[in-house]
Coordinates of N, CA and C and ligand atoms in Angstrom, one line a residue:
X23 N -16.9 -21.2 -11.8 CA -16.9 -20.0 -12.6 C -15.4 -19.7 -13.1
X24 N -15.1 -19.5 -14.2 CA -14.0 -19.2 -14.8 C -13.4 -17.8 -14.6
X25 N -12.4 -17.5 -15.0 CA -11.8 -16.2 -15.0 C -10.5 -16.0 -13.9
X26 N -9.8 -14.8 -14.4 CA -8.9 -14.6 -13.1 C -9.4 -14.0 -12.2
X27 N -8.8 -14.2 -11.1 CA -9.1 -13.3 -9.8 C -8.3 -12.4 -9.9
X28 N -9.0 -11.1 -9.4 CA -8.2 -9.9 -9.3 C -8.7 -9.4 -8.2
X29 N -7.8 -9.0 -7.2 CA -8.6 -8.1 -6.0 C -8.9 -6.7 -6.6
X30 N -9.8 -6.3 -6.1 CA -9.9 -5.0 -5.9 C -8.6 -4.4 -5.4
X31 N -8.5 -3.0 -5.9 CA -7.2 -2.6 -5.0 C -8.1 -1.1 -3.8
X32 N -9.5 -0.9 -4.6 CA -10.0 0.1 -3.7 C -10.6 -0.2 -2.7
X33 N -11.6 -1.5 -2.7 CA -12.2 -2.3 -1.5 C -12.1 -3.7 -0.7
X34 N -10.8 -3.9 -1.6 CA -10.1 -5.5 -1.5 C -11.1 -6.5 -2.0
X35 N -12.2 -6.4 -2.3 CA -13.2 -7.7 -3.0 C -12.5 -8.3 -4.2
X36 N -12.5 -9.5 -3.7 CA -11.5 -10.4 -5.0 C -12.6 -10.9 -6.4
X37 N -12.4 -10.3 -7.5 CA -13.3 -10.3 -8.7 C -12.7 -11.6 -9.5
X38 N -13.4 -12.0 -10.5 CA -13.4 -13.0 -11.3 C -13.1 -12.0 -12.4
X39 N -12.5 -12.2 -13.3 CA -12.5 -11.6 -14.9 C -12.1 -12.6 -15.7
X40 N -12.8 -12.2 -16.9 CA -12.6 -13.9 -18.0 C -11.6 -13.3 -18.7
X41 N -10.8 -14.0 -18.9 CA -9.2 -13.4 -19.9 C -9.5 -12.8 -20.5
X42 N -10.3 -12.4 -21.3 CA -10.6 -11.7 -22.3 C -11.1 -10.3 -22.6
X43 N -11.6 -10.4 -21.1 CA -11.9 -9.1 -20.9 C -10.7 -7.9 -19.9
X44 N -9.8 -9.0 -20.0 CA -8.7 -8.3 -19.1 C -8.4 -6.9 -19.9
X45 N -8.1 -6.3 -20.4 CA -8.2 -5.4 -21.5 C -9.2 -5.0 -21.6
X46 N -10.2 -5.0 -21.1 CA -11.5 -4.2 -22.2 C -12.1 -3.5 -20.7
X47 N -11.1 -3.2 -19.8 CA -11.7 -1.9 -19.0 C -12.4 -2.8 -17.6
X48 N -12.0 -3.4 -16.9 CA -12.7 -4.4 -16.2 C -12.9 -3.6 -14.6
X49 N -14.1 -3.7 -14.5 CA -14.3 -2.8 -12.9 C -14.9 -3.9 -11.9
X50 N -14.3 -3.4 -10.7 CA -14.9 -4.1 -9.3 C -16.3 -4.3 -9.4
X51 N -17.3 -5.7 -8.7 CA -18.7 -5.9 -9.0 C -19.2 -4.7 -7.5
X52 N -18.4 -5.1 -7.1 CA -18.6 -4.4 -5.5 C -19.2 -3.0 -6.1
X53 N -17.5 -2.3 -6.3 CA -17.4 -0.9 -5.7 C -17.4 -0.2 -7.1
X54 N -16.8 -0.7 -8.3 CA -16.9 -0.1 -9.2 C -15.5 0.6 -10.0
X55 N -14.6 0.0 -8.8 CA -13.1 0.9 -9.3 C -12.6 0.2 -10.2
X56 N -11.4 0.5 -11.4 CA -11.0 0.0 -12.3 C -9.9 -0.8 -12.2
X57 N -10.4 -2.6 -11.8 CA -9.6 -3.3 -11.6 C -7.7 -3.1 -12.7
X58 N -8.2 -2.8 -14.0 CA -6.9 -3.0 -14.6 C -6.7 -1.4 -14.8
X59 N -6.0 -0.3 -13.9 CA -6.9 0.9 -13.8 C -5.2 1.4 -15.1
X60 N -4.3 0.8 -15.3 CA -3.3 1.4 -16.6 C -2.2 2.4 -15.4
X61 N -2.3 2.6 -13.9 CA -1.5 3.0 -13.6 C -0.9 2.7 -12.0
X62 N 0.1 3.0 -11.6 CA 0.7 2.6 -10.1 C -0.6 2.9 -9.3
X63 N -0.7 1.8 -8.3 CA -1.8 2.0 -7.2 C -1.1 2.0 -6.0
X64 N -1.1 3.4 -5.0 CA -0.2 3.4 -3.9 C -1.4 2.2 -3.2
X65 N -1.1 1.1 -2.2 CA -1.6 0.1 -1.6 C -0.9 0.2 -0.3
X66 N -1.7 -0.4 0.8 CA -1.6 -0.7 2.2 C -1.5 -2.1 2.3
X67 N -0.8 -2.4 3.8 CA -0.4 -3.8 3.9 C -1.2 -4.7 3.6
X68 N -3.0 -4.2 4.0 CA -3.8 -5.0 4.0 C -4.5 -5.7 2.6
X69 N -4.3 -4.9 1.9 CA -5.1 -4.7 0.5 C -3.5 -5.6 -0.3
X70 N -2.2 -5.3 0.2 CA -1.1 -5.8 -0.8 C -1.1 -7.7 -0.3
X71 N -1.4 -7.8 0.8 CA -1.7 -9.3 1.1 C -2.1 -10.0 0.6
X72 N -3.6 -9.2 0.4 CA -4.9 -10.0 -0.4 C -4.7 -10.3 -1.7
X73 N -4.0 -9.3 -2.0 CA -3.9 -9.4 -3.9 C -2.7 -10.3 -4.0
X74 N -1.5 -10.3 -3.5 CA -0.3 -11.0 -3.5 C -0.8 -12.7 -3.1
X75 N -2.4 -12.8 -1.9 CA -2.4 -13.9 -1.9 C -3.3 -14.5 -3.0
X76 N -4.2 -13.8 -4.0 CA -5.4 -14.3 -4.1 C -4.9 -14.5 -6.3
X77 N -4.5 -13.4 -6.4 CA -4.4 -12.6 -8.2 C -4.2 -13.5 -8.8
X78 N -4.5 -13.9 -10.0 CA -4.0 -14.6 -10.8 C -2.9 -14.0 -11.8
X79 N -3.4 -12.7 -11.8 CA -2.9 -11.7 -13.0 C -1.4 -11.0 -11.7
X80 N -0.7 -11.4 -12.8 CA 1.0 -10.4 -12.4 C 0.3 -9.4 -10.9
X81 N 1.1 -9.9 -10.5 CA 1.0 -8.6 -9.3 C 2.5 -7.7 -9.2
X82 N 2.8 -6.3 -9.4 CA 4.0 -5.9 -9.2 C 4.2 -5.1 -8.3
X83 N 4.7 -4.8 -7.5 CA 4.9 -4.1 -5.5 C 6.5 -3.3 -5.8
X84 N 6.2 -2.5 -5.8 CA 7.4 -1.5 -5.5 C 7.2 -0.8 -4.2
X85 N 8.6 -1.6 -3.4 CA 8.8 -1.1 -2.2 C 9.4 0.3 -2.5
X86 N 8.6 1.0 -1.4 CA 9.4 2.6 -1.7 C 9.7 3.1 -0.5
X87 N 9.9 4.1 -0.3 CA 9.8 5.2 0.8 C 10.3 6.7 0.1
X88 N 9.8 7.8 1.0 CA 9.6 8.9 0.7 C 11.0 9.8 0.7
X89 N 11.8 8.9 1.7 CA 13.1 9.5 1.9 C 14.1 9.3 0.5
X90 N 13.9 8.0 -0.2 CA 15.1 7.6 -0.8 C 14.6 7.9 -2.3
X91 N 15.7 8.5 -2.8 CA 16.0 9.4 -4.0 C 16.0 8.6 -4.9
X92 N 16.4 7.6 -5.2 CA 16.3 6.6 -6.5 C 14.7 6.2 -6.2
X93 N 14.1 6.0 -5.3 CA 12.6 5.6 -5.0 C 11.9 6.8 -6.3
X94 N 12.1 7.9 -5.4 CA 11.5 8.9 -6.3 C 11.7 8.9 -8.1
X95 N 13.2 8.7 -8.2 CA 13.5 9.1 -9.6 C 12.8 7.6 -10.1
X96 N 12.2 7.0 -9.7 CA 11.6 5.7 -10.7 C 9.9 5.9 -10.9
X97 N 9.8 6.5 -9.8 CA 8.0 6.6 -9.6 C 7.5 6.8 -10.9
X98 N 8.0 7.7 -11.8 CA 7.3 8.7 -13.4 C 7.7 7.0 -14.1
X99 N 8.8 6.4 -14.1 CA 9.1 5.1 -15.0 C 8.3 4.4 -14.6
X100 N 7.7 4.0 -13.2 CA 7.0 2.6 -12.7 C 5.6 3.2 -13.8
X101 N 5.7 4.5 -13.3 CA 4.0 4.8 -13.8 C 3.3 4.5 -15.3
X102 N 4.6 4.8 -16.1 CA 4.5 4.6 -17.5 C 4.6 3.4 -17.8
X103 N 5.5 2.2 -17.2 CA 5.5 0.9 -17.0 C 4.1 0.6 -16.7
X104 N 3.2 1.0 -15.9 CA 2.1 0.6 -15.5 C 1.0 0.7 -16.6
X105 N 1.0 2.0 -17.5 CA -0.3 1.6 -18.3 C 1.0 1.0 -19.3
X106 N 1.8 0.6 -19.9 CA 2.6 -0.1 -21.2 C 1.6 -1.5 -20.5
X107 N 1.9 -1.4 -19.4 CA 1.6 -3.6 -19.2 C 0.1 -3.5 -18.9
X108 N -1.0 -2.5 -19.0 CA -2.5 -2.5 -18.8 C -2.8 -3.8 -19.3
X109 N -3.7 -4.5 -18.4 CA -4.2 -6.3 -19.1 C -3.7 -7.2 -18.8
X110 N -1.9 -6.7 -18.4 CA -1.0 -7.6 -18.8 C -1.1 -8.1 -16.9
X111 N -0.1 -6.7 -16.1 CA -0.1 -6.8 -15.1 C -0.5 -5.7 -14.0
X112 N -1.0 -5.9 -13.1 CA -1.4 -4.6 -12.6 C -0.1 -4.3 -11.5
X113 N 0.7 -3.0 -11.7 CA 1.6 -2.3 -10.8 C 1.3 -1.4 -9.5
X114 N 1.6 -1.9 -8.1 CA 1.0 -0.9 -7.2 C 2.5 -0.8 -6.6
X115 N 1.9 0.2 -5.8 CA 3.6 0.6 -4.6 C 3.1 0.8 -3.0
X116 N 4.4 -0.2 -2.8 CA 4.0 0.0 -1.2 C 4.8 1.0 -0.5
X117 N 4.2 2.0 0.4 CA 5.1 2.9 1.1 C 5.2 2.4 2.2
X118 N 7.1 1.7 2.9 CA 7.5 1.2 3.4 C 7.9 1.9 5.1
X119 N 7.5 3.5 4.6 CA 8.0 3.8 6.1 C 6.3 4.2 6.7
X120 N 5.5 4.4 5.9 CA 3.7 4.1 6.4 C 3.8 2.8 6.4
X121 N 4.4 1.6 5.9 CA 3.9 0.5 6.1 C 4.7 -0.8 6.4
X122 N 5.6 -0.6 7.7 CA 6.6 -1.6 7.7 C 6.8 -3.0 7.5
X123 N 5.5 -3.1 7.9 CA 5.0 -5.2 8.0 C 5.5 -5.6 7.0
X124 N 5.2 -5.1 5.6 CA 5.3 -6.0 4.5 C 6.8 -6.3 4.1
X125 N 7.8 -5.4 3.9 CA 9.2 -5.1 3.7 C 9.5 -6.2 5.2
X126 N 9.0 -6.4 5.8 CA 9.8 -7.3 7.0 C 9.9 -8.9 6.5
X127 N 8.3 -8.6 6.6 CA 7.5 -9.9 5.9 C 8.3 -10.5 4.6
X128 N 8.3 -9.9 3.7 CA 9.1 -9.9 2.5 C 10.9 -10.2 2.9
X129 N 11.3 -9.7 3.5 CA 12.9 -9.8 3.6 C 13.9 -8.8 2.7
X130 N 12.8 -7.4 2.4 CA 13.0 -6.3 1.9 C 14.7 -6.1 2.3
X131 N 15.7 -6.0 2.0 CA 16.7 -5.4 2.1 C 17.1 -4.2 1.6
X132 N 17.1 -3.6 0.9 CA 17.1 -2.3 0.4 C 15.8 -1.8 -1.0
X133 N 15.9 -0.6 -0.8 CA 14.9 0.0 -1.9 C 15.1 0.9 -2.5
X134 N 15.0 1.2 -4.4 CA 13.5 0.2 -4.7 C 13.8 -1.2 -4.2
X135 N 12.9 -2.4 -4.3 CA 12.8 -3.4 -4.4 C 11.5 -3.9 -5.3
X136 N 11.3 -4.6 -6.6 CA 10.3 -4.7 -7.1 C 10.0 -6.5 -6.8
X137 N 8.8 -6.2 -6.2 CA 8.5 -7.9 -6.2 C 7.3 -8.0 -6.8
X138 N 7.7 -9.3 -8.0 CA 6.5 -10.1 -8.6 C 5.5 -10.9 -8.4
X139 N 4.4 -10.9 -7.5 CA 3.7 -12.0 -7.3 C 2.3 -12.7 -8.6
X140 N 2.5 -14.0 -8.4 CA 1.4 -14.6 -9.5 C 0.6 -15.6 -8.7
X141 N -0.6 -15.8 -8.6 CA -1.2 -17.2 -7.9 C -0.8 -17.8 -6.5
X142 N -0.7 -16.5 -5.6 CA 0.0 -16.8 -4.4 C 1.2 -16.8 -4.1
X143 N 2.2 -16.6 -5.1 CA 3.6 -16.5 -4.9 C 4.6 -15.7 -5.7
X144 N 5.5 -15.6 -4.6 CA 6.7 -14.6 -5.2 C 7.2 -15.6 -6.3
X145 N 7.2 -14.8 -7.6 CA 7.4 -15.0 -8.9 C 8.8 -14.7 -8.7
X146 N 9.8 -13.3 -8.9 CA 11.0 -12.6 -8.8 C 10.9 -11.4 -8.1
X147 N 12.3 -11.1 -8.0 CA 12.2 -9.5 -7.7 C 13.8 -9.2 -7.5
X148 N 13.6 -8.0 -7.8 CA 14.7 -7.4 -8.3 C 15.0 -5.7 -8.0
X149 N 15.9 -5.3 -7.0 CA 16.2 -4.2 -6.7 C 17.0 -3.6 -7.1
X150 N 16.9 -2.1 -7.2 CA 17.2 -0.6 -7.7 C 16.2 -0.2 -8.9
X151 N 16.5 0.7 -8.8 CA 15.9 1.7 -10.0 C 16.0 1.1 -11.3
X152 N 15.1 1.4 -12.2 CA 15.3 0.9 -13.3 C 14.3 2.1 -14.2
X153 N 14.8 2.1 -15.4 CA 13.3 2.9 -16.0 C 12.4 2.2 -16.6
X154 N 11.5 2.8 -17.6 CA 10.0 2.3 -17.7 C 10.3 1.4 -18.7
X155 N 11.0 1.0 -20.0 CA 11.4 0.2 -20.8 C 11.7 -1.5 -20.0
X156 N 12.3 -1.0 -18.9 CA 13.3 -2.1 -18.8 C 12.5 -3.1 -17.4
X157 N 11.7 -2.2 -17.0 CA 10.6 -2.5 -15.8 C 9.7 -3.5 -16.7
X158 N 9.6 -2.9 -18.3 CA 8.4 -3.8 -18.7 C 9.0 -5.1 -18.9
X159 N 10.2 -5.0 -19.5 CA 11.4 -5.7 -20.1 C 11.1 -6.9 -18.6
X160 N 11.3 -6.6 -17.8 CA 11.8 -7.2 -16.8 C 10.2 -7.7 -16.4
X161 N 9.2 -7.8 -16.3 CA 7.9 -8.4 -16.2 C 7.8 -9.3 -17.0
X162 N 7.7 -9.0 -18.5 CA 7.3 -9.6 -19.4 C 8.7 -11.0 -19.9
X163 N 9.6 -10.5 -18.8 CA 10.5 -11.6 -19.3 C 10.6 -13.2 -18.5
Ligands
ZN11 ZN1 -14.0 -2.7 -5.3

């Protein structure tokens, strides 16, 4: 069967989608949630594994936490970043002081930290703040 794989980000079921419909509103067979949903999906360790190990389509992970002040001032940019690349790539955020494993796992040194994954593997990534222009800028480049 053709298509990308996309996990779910609500039930972790890894979906098939045929390129084409990546854009045209594509929902989980499972659960129903909207695989390309146009905005940041807060995710847990377990659910950010699966998709980092499985997606075909852009995966983007913003390490965050609740404490640090450039984290926050980017959140409104990641989010607008998120529907500009709808189809393109799906954007979620990981909360780093709920969820330490992954930032270890990763080799997280400071945050933000944005990491790219594609087909199982870290693509790039690139830390500090940035706004929503330059986030897409920085995906699509
Ligand atoms: Zn689902």
């Amino acid at each position: 069967m053709a298509g990308k794989k996309l996990t779910c980000l609500d039930c972790g079921q890894v979906n098939r989608v045929p390129e084409d419909k990546l854009t045209a509103g594509p929902k989980c067979g499972t659960c129903g949630a909207a695989l390309m949903p146009g905005k940041a999906i807060e995710v847990d360790a377990a659910t950010l594994a699966k998709a980092a190990r499985n997606d075909d389509v852009p995966l983007v992970v913003d390490f965050w936490a609740p404490w640090c002040g450039p984290c926050r001032m980017m959140a409104p940019e990641f989010s607008k970043a998120a529907g500009e690349l709808r189809g393109e790539a799906r954007l979620v955020k990981l909360n780093t002081e709920a969820h330490p494993q992954p930032s270890a796992q990763h080799g997280i040194r400071g945050i933000p930290t944005m990491i790219e994954f594609t087909g199982g593997r870290e693509k790039k990534r690139q830390s500090g703040a940035m706004p929503a222009g330059q986030i897409v800028g920085w995906v699509r480049g």
